[in-house]
PDB file of C-alpha atoms in Angstrom:
ATOM      1  CA  MET A 121      -3.689 -31.692   5.740  1.00 47.00           C
ATOM      2  CA  PHE A 122      -6.457 -29.104   6.244  1.00 49.00           C
ATOM      3  CA  ASN A 123      -8.732 -28.883   9.216  1.00 50.00           C
ATOM      4  CA  ASP A 124     -12.265 -29.719   8.046  1.00 50.00           C
ATOM      5  CA  SER A 125     -13.738 -26.944  10.191  1.00 48.00           C
ATOM      6  CA  ILE A 126     -12.117 -24.205   8.098  1.00 47.00           C
ATOM      7  CA  HIS A 127     -13.188 -25.432   4.667  1.00 44.00           C
ATOM      8  CA  TRP A 128     -16.552 -23.665   4.968  1.00 44.00           C
ATOM      9  CA  GLU A 129     -14.662 -20.399   5.193  1.00 45.00           C
ATOM     10  CA  ALA A 130     -12.491 -20.880   2.118  1.00 45.00           C
ATOM     11  CA  ARG A 131     -13.541 -19.384  -1.182  1.00 48.00           C
ATOM     12  CA  ILE A 132     -13.848 -22.276  -3.620  1.00 47.00           C
ATOM     13  CA  LEU A 133     -13.508 -21.397  -7.273  1.00 48.00           C
ATOM     14  CA  SER A 134     -15.221 -23.447  -9.941  1.00 50.00           C
ATOM     15  CA  ALA A 135     -11.827 -24.112 -11.571  1.00 58.00           C
ATOM     16  CA  GLY A 136     -10.464 -26.286  -8.779  1.00 66.00           C
ATOM     17  CA  PRO A 137      -9.351 -26.449  -5.174  1.00 75.00           C
ATOM     18  CA  PRO A 138      -9.572 -23.505  -2.750  1.00 80.00           C
ATOM     19  CA  ARG A 139      -6.936 -20.810  -3.019  1.00 85.00           C
ATOM     20  CA  LEU A 140      -4.292 -20.770  -0.316  1.00 86.00           C
ATOM     21  CA  LEU A 141      -3.054 -17.746   1.603  1.00 85.00           C
ATOM     22  CA  GLY A 142      -0.436 -15.880  -0.358  1.00 83.00           C
ATOM     23  CA  TRP A 143      -1.836 -16.650  -3.807  1.00 83.00           C
ATOM     24  CA  ASN A 144      -1.954 -12.930  -4.634  1.00 80.00           C
ATOM     25  CA  VAL A 145       1.465 -12.031  -3.182  1.00 81.00           C
ATOM     26  CA  PRO A 146       4.224 -11.289  -5.716  1.00 82.00           C
ATOM     27  CA  ALA A 147       6.872 -14.020  -5.861  1.00 85.00           C
ATOM     28  CA  GLU A 148       9.620 -11.686  -4.620  1.00 85.00           C
ATOM     29  CA  ASP A 149       7.581 -10.885  -1.498  1.00 81.00           C
ATOM     30  CA  LEU A 150       6.776 -14.503  -0.566  1.00 84.00           C
ATOM     31  CA  VAL A 151      10.097 -14.724   1.294  1.00 85.00           C
ATOM     32  CA  TYR A 152       8.610 -12.460   3.993  1.00 79.00           C
ATOM     33  CA  ILE A 153       5.787 -14.922   4.769  1.00 83.00           C
ATOM     34  CA  PRO A 154       6.575 -18.057   6.793  1.00 88.00           C
ATOM     35  CA  GLU A 155       5.738 -21.253   4.862  1.00 90.00           C
ATOM     36  CA  HIS A 156       3.382 -22.364   7.628  1.00 91.00           C
ATOM     37  CA  TRP A 157       0.845 -19.667   6.739  1.00 88.00           C
ATOM     38  CA  LEU A 158       0.897 -20.551   3.058  1.00 89.00           C
ATOM     39  CA  THR A 159      -0.772 -23.912   3.765  1.00 90.00           C
ATOM     40  CA  TYR A 160      -4.124 -22.447   4.886  1.00 90.00           C
ATOM     41  CA  PRO A 161      -7.062 -21.676   2.599  1.00 89.00           C
ATOM     42  CA  GLU A 162      -7.815 -18.066   1.790  1.00 86.00           C
ATOM     43  CA  PRO A 163     -10.656 -16.659   3.934  1.00 86.00           C
ATOM     44  CA  ASN A 164     -13.780 -15.244   2.377  1.00 87.00           C
ATOM     45  CA  PRO A 165     -13.287 -11.564   1.340  1.00 87.00           C
ATOM     46  CA  SER A 166     -16.277 -10.557   3.470  1.00 91.00           C
ATOM     47  CA  LEU A 167     -14.235 -11.544   6.541  1.00 91.00           C
ATOM     48  CA  HIS A 168     -11.512  -9.107   5.468  1.00 89.00           C
ATOM     49  CA  TYR A 169     -14.097  -6.346   5.143  1.00 93.00           C
ATOM     50  CA  LEU A 170     -15.636  -7.208   8.528  1.00 95.00           C
ATOM     51  CA  LEU A 171     -12.185  -7.101  10.138  1.00 93.00           C
ATOM     52  CA  ALA A 172     -11.459  -3.730   8.522  1.00 94.00           C
ATOM     53  CA  ILE A 173     -14.742  -2.281   9.806  1.00 96.00           C
ATOM     54  CA  LEU A 174     -14.091  -3.623  13.306  1.00 96.00           C
ATOM     55  CA  TYR A 175     -10.604  -2.132  13.294  1.00 95.00           C
ATOM     56  CA  ILE A 176     -11.981   1.240  12.215  1.00 96.00           C
ATOM     57  CA  LEU A 177     -14.241   1.122  15.280  1.00 96.00           C
ATOM     58  CA  PHE A 178     -11.433  -0.086  17.581  1.00 94.00           C
ATOM     59  CA  THR A 179      -9.086   2.601  16.271  1.00 94.00           C
ATOM     60  CA  PHE A 180     -11.625   5.361  16.835  1.00 95.00           C
ATOM     61  CA  VAL A 181     -12.420   4.202  20.383  1.00 95.00           C
ATOM     62  CA  ALA A 182      -8.747   3.624  21.294  1.00 94.00           C
ATOM     63  CA  LEU A 183      -7.541   6.951  19.921  1.00 92.00           C
ATOM     64  CA  LEU A 184     -10.382   8.773  21.670  1.00 95.00           C
ATOM     65  CA  GLY A 185      -9.903   6.973  25.000  1.00 95.00           C
ATOM     66  CA  ASN A 186      -6.119   7.146  25.102  1.00 94.00           C
ATOM     67  CA  GLY A 187      -6.175  10.718  23.815  1.00 93.00           C
ATOM     68  CA  LEU A 188      -8.527  11.664  26.660  1.00 95.00           C
ATOM     69  CA  VAL A 189      -6.231  10.020  29.237  1.00 94.00           C
ATOM     70  CA  ILE A 190      -3.233  11.941  27.892  1.00 94.00           C
ATOM     71  CA  TRP A 191      -5.184  15.217  27.662  1.00 95.00           C
ATOM     72  CA  ILE A 192      -6.622  14.931  31.194  1.00 95.00           C
ATOM     73  CA  PHE A 193      -3.195  14.082  32.611  1.00 94.00           C
ATOM     74  CA  CYS A 194      -1.664  17.111  30.918  1.00 93.00           C
ATOM     75  CA  SER A 195      -4.433  19.484  31.976  1.00 94.00           C
ATOM     76  CA  ALA A 196      -4.914  18.407  35.628  1.00 93.00           C
ATOM     77  CA  LYS A 197      -1.850  19.124  37.772  1.00 91.00           C
ATOM     78  CA  SER A 198      -3.203  17.050  40.671  1.00 92.00           C
ATOM     79  CA  LEU A 199      -2.928  13.899  38.536  1.00 91.00           C
ATOM     80  CA  ARG A 200       0.780  14.366  37.818  1.00 90.00           C
ATOM     81  CA  THR A 201       2.098  11.694  40.162  1.00 90.00           C
ATOM     82  CA  PRO A 202       4.772   9.118  39.389  1.00 87.00           C
ATOM     83  CA  SER A 203       2.212   6.287  39.507  1.00 88.00           C
ATOM     84  CA  ASN A 204      -0.104   8.075  37.087  1.00 91.00           C
ATOM     85  CA  LEU A 205       2.822   8.747  34.774  1.00 93.00           C
ATOM     86  CA  PHE A 206       3.019   4.983  34.183  1.00 94.00           C
ATOM     87  CA  VAL A 207      -0.649   4.919  33.187  1.00 94.00           C
ATOM     88  CA  VAL A 208      -0.124   7.846  30.815  1.00 95.00           C
ATOM     89  CA  ASN A 209       2.899   6.117  29.317  1.00 95.00           C
ATOM     90  CA  LEU A 210       0.739   3.031  28.731  1.00 95.00           C
ATOM     91  CA  ALA A 211      -1.923   5.231  27.097  1.00 95.00           C
ATOM     92  CA  PHE A 212       0.784   6.774  24.897  1.00 94.00           C
ATOM     93  CA  CYS A 213       2.036   3.312  23.859  1.00 95.00           C
ATOM     94  CA  ASP A 214      -1.523   2.219  23.025  1.00 94.00           C
ATOM     95  CA  PHE A 215      -2.145   5.465  21.133  1.00 91.00           C
ATOM     96  CA  PHE A 216       1.050   4.881  19.139  1.00 92.00           C
ATOM     97  CA  MET A 217       0.027   1.252  18.504  1.00 92.00           C
ATOM     98  CA  MET A 218      -3.270   2.388  16.995  1.00 92.00           C
ATOM     99  CA  LEU A 219      -1.470   4.734  14.602  1.00 88.00           C
ATOM    100  CA  LYS A 220      -0.407   1.669  12.610  1.00 89.00           C
ATOM    101  CA  THR A 221      -3.957   0.459  12.028  1.00 91.00           C
ATOM    102  CA  PRO A 222      -4.492   2.443   8.806  1.00 91.00           C
ATOM    103  CA  ILE A 223      -1.986   0.063   7.175  1.00 89.00           C
ATOM    104  CA  PHE A 224      -3.924  -2.927   8.521  1.00 90.00           C
ATOM    105  CA  ILE A 225      -7.269  -1.477   7.431  1.00 92.00           C
ATOM    106  CA  TYR A 226      -5.929  -0.719   3.950  1.00 91.00           C
ATOM    107  CA  ASN A 227      -4.595  -4.270   3.656  1.00 88.00           C
ATOM    108  CA  SER A 228      -7.929  -5.684   4.859  1.00 89.00           C
ATOM    109  CA  PHE A 229      -9.953  -3.747   2.287  1.00 90.00           C
ATOM    110  CA  ASN A 230      -7.521  -4.982  -0.378  1.00 87.00           C
ATOM    111  CA  THR A 231      -7.874  -8.561   0.978  1.00 82.00           C
ATOM    112  CA  GLY A 232      -4.202  -9.042   1.596  1.00 77.00           C
ATOM    113  CA  PHE A 233      -0.647  -7.851   1.274  1.00 76.00           C
ATOM    114  CA  ALA A 234      -1.280  -4.467  -0.411  1.00 81.00           C
ATOM    115  CA  THR A 235       1.351  -2.142   1.061  1.00 83.00           C
ATOM    116  CA  GLY A 236       4.375  -4.220   0.077  1.00 79.00           C
ATOM    117  CA  PRO A 237       7.570  -4.779   2.047  1.00 81.00           C
ATOM    118  CA  LEU A 238       7.893  -1.138   3.155  1.00 85.00           C
ATOM    119  CA  GLY A 239       4.372  -1.110   4.622  1.00 85.00           C
ATOM    120  CA  CYS A 240       5.117  -4.404   6.349  1.00 84.00           C
ATOM    121  CA  GLN A 241       8.334  -3.004   7.834  1.00 88.00           C
ATOM    122  CA  ILE A 242       6.588   0.160   9.074  1.00 89.00           C
ATOM    123  CA  PHE A 243       3.736  -1.907  10.538  1.00 89.00           C
ATOM    124  CA  ALA A 244       6.178  -4.241  12.301  1.00 91.00           C
ATOM    125  CA  PHE A 245       8.406  -1.417  13.583  1.00 94.00           C
ATOM    126  CA  ILE A 246       5.547   0.562  15.104  1.00 93.00           C
ATOM    127  CA  GLY A 247       3.985  -2.581  16.556  1.00 94.00           C
ATOM    128  CA  SER A 248       7.196  -3.852  18.118  1.00 96.00           C
ATOM    129  CA  LEU A 249       8.210  -0.455  19.484  1.00 95.00           C
ATOM    130  CA  SER A 250       4.855   0.281  21.088  1.00 95.00           C
ATOM    131  CA  GLY A 251       4.313  -3.344  22.156  1.00 95.00           C
ATOM    132  CA  ILE A 252       7.650  -3.569  23.959  1.00 97.00           C
ATOM    133  CA  GLY A 253       7.036  -0.141  25.496  1.00 96.00           C
ATOM    134  CA  ALA A 254       3.627  -1.262  26.757  1.00 96.00           C
ATOM    135  CA  ALA A 255       5.072  -4.488  28.182  1.00 97.00           C
ATOM    136  CA  ILE A 256       7.809  -2.623  30.043  1.00 97.00           C
ATOM    137  CA  THR A 257       5.270  -0.082  31.298  1.00 96.00           C
ATOM    138  CA  ASN A 258       2.991  -2.869  32.558  1.00 96.00           C
ATOM    139  CA  ALA A 259       5.950  -4.383  34.407  1.00 96.00           C
ATOM    140  CA  ALA A 260       6.732  -0.987  35.944  1.00 95.00           C
ATOM    141  CA  ILE A 261       3.078  -0.556  36.976  1.00 94.00           C
ATOM    142  CA  ALA A 262       3.098  -4.014  38.587  1.00 94.00           C
ATOM    143  CA  TYR A 263       6.305  -3.227  40.481  1.00 94.00           C
ATOM    144  CA  ASP A 264       4.943   0.164  41.573  1.00 91.00           C
ATOM    145  CA  ARG A 265       1.724  -1.443  42.859  1.00 91.00           C
ATOM    146  CA  TYR A 266       3.742  -4.138  44.617  1.00 92.00           C
ATOM    147  CA  ARG A 267       5.876  -1.504  46.376  1.00 89.00           C
ATOM    148  CA  TYR A 268       2.751   0.447  47.354  1.00 86.00           C
ATOM    149  CA  CYS A 269       0.983  -2.618  48.759  1.00 87.00           C
ATOM    150  CA  LYS A 270       4.135  -3.783  50.576  1.00 84.00           C
ATOM    151  CA  THR A 271       4.563  -0.353  52.190  1.00 81.00           C
ATOM    152  CA  PHE A 272       0.860  -0.105  53.022  1.00 77.00           C
ATOM    153  CA  ILE A 273       0.741  -3.526  54.723  1.00 79.00           C
ATOM    154  CA  LYS A 274       3.714  -2.804  57.018  1.00 66.00           C
TER     155      LYS A 274
END
């Protein structure tokens, strides 16, 4: 049932087989996790810590970069064009997306589902809102570039 390539990553206890994902989730919260994910072995805790450290770095870089884009757009009047507004909206969506990473980092340092159903709902709401906003903004950017190229070629 398990892929042999992931067994090296599972933490094997001396008492028996490797633990599966969701072993430390309260029974009342297991309904929020699809059964598919509960069939995989638990990763080594050091991988959780590595992921948390990487996300701290990504969050810092993303907040700095997107914050700079928003700040420069607001401070330079020559950049306030409709096309650049799409780019700023994308930076805002990415900035908003990175605001949810403290929940992810906290969960990673606790090696799992530490914030409970409310934290999961907040994480999902922010992610879906900013993800859909970014997707719509990317579509608008593509359409804007298409219109520009079509007008330029004629």
